[in-house]
Each structure stands twice: as structure tokens, then as C-alpha cells.
Coordinates of C-alpha atoms in Angstrom, one line a residue:
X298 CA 122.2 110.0 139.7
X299 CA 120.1 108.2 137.2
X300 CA 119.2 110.7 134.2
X301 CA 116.0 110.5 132.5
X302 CA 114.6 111.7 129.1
X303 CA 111.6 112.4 128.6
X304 CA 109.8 111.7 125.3
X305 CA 107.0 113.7 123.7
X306 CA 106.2 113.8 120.0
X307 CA 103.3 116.0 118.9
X308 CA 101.4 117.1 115.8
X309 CA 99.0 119.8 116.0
X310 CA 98.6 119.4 120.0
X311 CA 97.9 122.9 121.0
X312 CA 95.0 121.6 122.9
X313 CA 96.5 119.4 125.1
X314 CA 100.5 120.3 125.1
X315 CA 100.4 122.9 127.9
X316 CA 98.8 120.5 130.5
X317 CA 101.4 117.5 128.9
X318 CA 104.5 119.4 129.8
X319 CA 103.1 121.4 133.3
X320 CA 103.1 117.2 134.4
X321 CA 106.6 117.4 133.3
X322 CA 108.2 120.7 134.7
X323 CA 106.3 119.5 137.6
X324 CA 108.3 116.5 138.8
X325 CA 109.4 115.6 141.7
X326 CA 112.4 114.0 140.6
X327 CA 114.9 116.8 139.1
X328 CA 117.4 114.7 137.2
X329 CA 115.3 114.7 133.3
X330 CA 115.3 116.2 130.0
X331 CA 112.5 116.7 127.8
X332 CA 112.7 115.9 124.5
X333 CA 110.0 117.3 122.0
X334 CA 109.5 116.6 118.4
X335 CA 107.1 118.5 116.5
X336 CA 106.0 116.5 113.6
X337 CA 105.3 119.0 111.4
X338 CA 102.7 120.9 113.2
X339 CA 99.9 123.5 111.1
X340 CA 99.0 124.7 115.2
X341 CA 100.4 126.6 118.2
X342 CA 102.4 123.4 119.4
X343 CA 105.9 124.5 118.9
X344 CA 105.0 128.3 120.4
X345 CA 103.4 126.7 123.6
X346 CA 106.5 124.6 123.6
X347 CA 108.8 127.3 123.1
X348 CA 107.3 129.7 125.9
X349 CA 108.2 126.6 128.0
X350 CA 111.8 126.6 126.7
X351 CA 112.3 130.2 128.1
X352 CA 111.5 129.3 132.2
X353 CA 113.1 125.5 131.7
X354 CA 116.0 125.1 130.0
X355 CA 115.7 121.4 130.3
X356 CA 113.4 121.2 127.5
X357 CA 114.4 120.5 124.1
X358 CA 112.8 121.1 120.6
X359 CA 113.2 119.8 117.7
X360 CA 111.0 120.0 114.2
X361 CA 110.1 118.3 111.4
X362 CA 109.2 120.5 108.5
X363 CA 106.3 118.4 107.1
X364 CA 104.2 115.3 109.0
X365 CA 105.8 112.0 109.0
X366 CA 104.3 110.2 112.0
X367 CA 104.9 109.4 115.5
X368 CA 107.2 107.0 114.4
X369 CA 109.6 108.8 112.5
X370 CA 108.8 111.4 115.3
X371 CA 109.9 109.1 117.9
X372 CA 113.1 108.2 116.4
X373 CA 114.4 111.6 116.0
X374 CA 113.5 112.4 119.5
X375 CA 115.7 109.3 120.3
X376 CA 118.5 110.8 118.3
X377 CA 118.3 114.0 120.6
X378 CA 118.3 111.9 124.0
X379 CA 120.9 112.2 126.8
X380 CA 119.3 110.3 129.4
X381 CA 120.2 106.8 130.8
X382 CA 116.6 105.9 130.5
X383 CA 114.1 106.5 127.4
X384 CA 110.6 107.4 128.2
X385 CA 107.4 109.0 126.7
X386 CA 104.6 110.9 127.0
X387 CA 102.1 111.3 124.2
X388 CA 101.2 115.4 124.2
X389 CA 97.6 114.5 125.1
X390 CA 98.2 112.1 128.0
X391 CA 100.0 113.3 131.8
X392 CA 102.5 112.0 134.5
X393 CA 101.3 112.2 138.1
X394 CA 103.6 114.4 140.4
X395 CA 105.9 111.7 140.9
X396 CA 105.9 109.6 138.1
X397 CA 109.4 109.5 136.8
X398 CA 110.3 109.1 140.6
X399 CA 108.5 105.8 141.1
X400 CA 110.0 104.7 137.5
X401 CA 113.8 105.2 138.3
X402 CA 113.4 103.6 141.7
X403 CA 112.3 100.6 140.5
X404 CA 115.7 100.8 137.5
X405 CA 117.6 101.3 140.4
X406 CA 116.7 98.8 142.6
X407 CA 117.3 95.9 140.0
X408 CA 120.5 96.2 138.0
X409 CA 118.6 93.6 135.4
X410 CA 115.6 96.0 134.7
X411 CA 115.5 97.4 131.3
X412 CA 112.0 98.0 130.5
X413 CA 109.3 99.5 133.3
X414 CA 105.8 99.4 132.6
X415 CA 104.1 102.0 133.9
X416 CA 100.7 101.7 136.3
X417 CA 98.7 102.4 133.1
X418 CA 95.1 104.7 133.7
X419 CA 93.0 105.2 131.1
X420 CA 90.9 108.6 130.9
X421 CA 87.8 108.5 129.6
X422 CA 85.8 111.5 127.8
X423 CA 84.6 112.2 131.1
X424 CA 87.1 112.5 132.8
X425 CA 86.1 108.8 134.4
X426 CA 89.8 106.6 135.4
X427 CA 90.1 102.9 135.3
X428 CA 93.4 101.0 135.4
X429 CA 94.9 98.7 132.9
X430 CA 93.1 95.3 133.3
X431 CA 96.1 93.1 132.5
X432 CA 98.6 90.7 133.9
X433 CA 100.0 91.4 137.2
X434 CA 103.4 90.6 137.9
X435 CA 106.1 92.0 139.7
X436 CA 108.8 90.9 137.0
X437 CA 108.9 88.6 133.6
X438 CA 112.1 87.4 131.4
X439 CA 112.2 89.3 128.5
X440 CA 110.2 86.2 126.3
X441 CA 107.9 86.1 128.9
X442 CA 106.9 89.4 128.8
X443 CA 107.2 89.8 124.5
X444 CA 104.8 86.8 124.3
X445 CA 102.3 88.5 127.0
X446 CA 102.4 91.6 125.1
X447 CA 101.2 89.3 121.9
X448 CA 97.9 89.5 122.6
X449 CA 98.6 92.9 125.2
X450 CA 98.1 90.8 128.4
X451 CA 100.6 93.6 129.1
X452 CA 100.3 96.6 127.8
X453 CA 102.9 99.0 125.9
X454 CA 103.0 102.0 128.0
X455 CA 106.7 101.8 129.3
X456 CA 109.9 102.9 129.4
X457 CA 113.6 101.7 128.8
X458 CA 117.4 101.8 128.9
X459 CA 118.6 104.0 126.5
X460 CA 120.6 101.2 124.6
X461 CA 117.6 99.3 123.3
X462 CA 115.5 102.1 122.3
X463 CA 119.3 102.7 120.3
X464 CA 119.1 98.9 119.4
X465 CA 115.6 98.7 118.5
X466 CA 114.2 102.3 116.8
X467 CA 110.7 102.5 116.0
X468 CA 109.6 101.1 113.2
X469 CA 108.3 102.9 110.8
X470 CA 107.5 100.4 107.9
X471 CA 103.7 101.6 108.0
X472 CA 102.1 105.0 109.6
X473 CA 99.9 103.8 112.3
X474 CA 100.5 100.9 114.6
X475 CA 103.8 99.2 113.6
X476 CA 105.3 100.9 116.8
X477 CA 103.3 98.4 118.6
X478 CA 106.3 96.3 116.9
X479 CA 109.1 98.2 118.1
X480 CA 107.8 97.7 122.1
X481 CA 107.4 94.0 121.5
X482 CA 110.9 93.8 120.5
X483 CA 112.4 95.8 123.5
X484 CA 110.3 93.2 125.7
X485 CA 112.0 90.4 124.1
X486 CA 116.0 91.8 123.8
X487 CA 115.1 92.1 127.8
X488 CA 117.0 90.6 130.8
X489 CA 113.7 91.2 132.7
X490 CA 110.4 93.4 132.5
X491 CA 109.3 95.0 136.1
X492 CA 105.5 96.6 136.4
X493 CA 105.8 99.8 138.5
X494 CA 103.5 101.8 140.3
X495 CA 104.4 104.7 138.1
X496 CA 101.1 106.8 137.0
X497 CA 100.9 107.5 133.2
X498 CA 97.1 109.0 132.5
X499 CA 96.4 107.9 129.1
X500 CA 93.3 109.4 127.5
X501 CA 90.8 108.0 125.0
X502 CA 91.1 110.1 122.3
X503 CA 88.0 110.0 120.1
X504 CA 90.5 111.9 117.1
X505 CA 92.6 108.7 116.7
X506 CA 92.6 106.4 114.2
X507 CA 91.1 103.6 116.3
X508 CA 88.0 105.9 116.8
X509 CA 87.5 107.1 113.2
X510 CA 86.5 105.6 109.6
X511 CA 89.9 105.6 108.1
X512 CA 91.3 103.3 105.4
X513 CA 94.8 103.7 107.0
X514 CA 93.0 101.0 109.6
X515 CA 94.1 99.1 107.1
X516 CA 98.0 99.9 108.4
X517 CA 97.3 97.6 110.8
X518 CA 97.5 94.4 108.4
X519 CA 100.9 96.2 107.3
X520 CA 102.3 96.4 110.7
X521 CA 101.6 92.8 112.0
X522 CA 102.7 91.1 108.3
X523 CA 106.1 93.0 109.6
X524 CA 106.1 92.1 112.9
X525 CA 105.7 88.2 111.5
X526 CA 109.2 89.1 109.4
X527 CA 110.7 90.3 112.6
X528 CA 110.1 87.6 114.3
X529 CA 111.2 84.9 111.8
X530 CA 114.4 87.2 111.6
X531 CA 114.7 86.6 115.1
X532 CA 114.6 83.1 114.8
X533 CA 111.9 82.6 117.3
X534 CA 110.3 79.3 118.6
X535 CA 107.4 78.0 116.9
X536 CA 105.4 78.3 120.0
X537 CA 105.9 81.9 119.9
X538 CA 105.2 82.1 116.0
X539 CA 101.8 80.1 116.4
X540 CA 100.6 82.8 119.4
X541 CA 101.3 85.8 116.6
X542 CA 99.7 84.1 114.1
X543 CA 96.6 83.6 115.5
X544 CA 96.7 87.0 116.8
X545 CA 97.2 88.5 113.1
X546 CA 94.1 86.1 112.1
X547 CA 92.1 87.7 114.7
X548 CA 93.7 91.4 113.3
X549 CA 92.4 90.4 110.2
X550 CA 89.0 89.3 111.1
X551 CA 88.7 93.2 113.2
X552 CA 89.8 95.0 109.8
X553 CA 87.1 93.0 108.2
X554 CA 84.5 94.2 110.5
X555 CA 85.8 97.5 110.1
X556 CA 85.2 97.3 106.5
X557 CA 81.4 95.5 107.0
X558 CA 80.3 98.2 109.3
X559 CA 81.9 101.4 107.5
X560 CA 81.4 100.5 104.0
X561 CA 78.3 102.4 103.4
X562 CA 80.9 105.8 104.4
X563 CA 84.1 105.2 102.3
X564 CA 84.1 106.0 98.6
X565 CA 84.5 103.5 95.6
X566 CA 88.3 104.2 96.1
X567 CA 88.5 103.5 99.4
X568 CA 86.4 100.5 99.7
X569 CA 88.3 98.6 96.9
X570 CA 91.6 99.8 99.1
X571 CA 90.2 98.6 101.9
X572 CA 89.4 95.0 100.2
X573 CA 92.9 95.4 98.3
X574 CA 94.9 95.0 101.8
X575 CA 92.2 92.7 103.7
X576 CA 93.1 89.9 100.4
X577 CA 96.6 90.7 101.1
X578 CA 96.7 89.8 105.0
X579 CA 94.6 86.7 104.0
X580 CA 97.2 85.4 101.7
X581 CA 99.9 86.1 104.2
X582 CA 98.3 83.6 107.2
X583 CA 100.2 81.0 107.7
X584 CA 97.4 78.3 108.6
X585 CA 99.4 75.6 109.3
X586 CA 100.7 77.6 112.2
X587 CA 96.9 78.0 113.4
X588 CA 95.2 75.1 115.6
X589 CA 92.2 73.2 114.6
X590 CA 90.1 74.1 117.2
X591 CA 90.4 78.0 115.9
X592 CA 90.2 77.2 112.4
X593 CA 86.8 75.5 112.9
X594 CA 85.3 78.9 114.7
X595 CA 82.8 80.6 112.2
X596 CA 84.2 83.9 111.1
X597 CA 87.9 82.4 111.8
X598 CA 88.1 79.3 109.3
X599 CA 90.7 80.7 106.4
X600 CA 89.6 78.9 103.6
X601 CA 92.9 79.3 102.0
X602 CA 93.1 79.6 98.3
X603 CA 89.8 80.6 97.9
X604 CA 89.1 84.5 98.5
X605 CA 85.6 84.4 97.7
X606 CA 84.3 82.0 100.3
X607 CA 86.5 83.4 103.0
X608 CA 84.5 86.8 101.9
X609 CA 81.4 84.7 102.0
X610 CA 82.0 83.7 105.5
X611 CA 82.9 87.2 107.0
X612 CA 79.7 88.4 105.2
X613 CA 77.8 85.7 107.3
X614 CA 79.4 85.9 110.5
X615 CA 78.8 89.8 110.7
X616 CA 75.7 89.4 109.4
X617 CA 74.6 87.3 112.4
X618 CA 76.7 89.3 115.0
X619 CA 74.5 92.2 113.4
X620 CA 70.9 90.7 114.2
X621 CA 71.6 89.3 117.2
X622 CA 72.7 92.8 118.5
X623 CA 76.4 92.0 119.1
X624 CA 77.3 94.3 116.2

């Protein structure tokens, strides 16, 4: 019988990690381990965790004595899996009743699975539930899938044989976002990537750093400039290269809104950061990779070699996005 692990990394989750691992314990399908990894916690996690431990012995624990991020948090949890397939649950999110159920039966039924996308619901403040709205597919080769998860046609929300999350750990070359990276990868190294109709309840939380003013936004520049190396690395197709590229143009256009709308709240510090790292993702485009027709777009033309009017033009473009009301 299949065996499943269960991956949950937390930091300071007191508020949510009870109702996280009742979805667990509660499963219909028996054969799983749970794997947490408290990243260094200042809150109740590990106690909550620990009264769990007492009733299920199929939960795990492990710590981290300071923070070091989920992906760092991730890998260690790796180190401590048995199971024959890898997946996870963020402490703030939930399964459905018969999640992990639905996910092994579609593993089992194709010997050439090795990712499984959950059926992806996104939870509101409200409570309010909408799906995913991405591709629909029953299966993709594993290029398929790695360039539909380019520009997250498909989403990340999966799980995996054991091997590749061995093969592939998260990366950790920046805090926030480069394991975005690490999912694209196990996409790729895949024989095929199936969709299942396996509930994972992902909430919108307001705390992360998607929804906050936070220089380490600026990780995201870091991430992608990796995920370029990776892929060069990997020797892929210029096709593929010229989607990513794009994409990281359009990553660093986003970080430059991000900067235009929040300057007014970062200090003197943290807006020359901010500019610091937004210079450095514009040097790293590659714009011969990039097609005329984009380069031409106001707000997307690269001007390379010349910082200032690339500025100039981002200045502009939010300017008008701002009076027109689409800002």
C-alpha cells in the first residue's frame, strides 16, 4: 500500500495549526505520516503540535532553533520523510476528508505519474471558495507542464514521488519565492503531470509577503535571475528560455510598481534597496530573447544600457495607470 508523507512547515502558526493537522488525523486514507518542521517558532506551534503527537503517533516533529524559511524548512522536512510520495500542507491551509485518498488513486492508477496537482480552492477572508482558474488537463509531459507553470497556467499546489523531491530540494538561494523554482523543476524531470480532484483549501493570507510593504518583494528578482541559471544549466530550448524571460520582464515591471505605489512607506534605506535590486534585474534581461512586439509595449520597452530612461518610463507608465484609475 502506497505510503504517504505529509508535509507541514510552520513558524509561529498557533492560529491556524490545530485546524491544519485535525484535516490530517482526519483522513480517510490511513497509510501517511506527518512530517512537521517548526522553523524556529516564538508561539505555541510546537506545544499544539506536540499534544497531537501524544493521540497520533504518526506525527513527526522536528525544530529549527532560529527562523530560516520555508525553504530550508521544507528540506529538512524532506530529510525526515518515509513515504513513497511527498506532499504538503502549509499550517494555515486544509485537506478535505479525503484528500490524500483522491491523490494516491490517481499515483496508482498511472505507473508514469510523478507529480499530482491538487484541485486547488482558494479561501478568501470571508470564508468565500473559488477554484484555481487555470489550464485543464487530465495529463501533460513533464516540458509541457514546466512551461505551463511559466507563467502558472498551472498552478504549484502538488505533490510528488519521493525521488524528485530527493533529486530536486527546495531552493533556498533567496527567502521568499525561489521555491516557486524548485516546483518548476519537478514539472520538468517529469514522465507526466496528472490534475486530480484532490481538495487542498488554500487561504489568502493578508500576513504574507505578497500582501504587505516589504522590501524582501524584492526576493522575487533574486528568485527568477536563479531560476534563468537553472534553466541554462538544464540546457533548455530557446523557446522555453524566451517564455521565462518575458515572464521575469513582467516580474520586474510588478516589483517596480511595488516600489511606485509604496515608496511614500519605506525608509531612505529601504527605498535605495528597493532601487538597488530593481537596476540589478534590469541588467540581467536578456532582450534579445524578448519579441518585438513586447518590447514596443509602454512600461515593457528595456531601454538597455540606459537606467535612467528605463526609470523614466516606469515613472510614466504608472503615472498614467494612476489617473486613469487602473492603479
Amino acid at each position: 500500500m502506497t505510503k504517504v508523507s505529509i508535509l507541514v512547515a510552520v513558524y509561529n502558526g498557533e492560529k491556524f495549526i490545530e485546524k491544519c493537522l485535525r484535516s490530517l488525523v482526519a483522513q480517510t486514507y490511513k497509510n501517511i505520516e506527518i512530517v512537521c518542521v517548526d522553523d524556529g517558532s516564538q508561539d505555541a506551534s510546537s506545544s499544539i503540535i506536540e499534544s497531537f503527537m501524544a493521540e497520533y503517533p504518526h506525527i513527526k516533529l522536528v525544530k529549527h532553533e532560529t527562523n530560516k524559511g520555508v525553504a530550508h524548512a521544507r528540506n529538512t522536512g524532506i530529510g525526515a520523510c518515509t513515504g513513497d510520495i511527498i506532499g504538503y500542507l502549509d499550517c494555515d491551509d486544509i485537506y478535505a476528508g479525503d484528500t490524500v485518498e483522491k491523490l494516491v488513486a490517481v499515483f496508482d492508477a498511472h505507473e508514469d505519474a510523478d507529480c499530482v496537482l491538487y484541485r486547488c480552492v482558494l479561501v478568501d477572508k470571508d470564508g468565500n471558495t473559488t477554484d484555481y482558474n487555470g489550464l485543464s488537463f487530465e495529463a501533460l509531459d513533464g516540458k509541457q507542464a514546466f512551461v505551463e507553470s511559466l507563467t502558472w497556467n498551472i498552478h504549484g499546489v502538488y505533490a510528488a514521488r519521493a525521488e524528485l523531491f530527493r533529486q530536486y530540494n527546495y531552493d533556498t538561494s533567496c527567502r521568499h519565492f525561489s521555491d516557486d523554482n524548485t516546483t518548476r523543476l519537478h514539472y520538468l524531470i517529469s514522465r507526466k503531470v496528472y490534475q486530480s480532484d484532490a481538495p487542498y483549501f488554500y487561504w489568502s493570507n493578508p500576513n504574507s509577503i505578497t500582501n504587505q510593504i516589504s522590501v524582501l518583494r524584492m526576493d522575487y528578482l533574486t528568485a527568477t535571475q536563479r531560476m534563468k541559471s537553472q534553466l541554462a544549466e538544464l540546457k533548455c530550448s530557446e523557446a522555453i528560455l524566451q517564455t521565462y524571460e518575458v515572464e521575469r520582464l513582467k516580474v520586474l515591471v510588478d516589483c517596480y510598481m511595488f516600489y511606485y505605489k509604496n515608496r511614500r512607506s519605506l525608509s531612505s534605506e529601504d527605498k535605495a534597496y528597493c532601487l538597488s535590486e530593481l537596476k540589478t534585474g534590469w541588467e540581467s534581461i536578456d532582450t534579445s530573447l524578448i519579441k518585438t512586439n513586447i518590447k514596443k509595449k509602454l512600461g515593457y520597452i528595456p531601454f538597455k544600457g540606459c537606467w535612467s530612461l528605463f526609470r523614466l518610463e516606469e515613472e510614466l507608465y504608472f503615472f498614467l495607470k494612476r489617473i486613469s484609475g487602473r492603479l
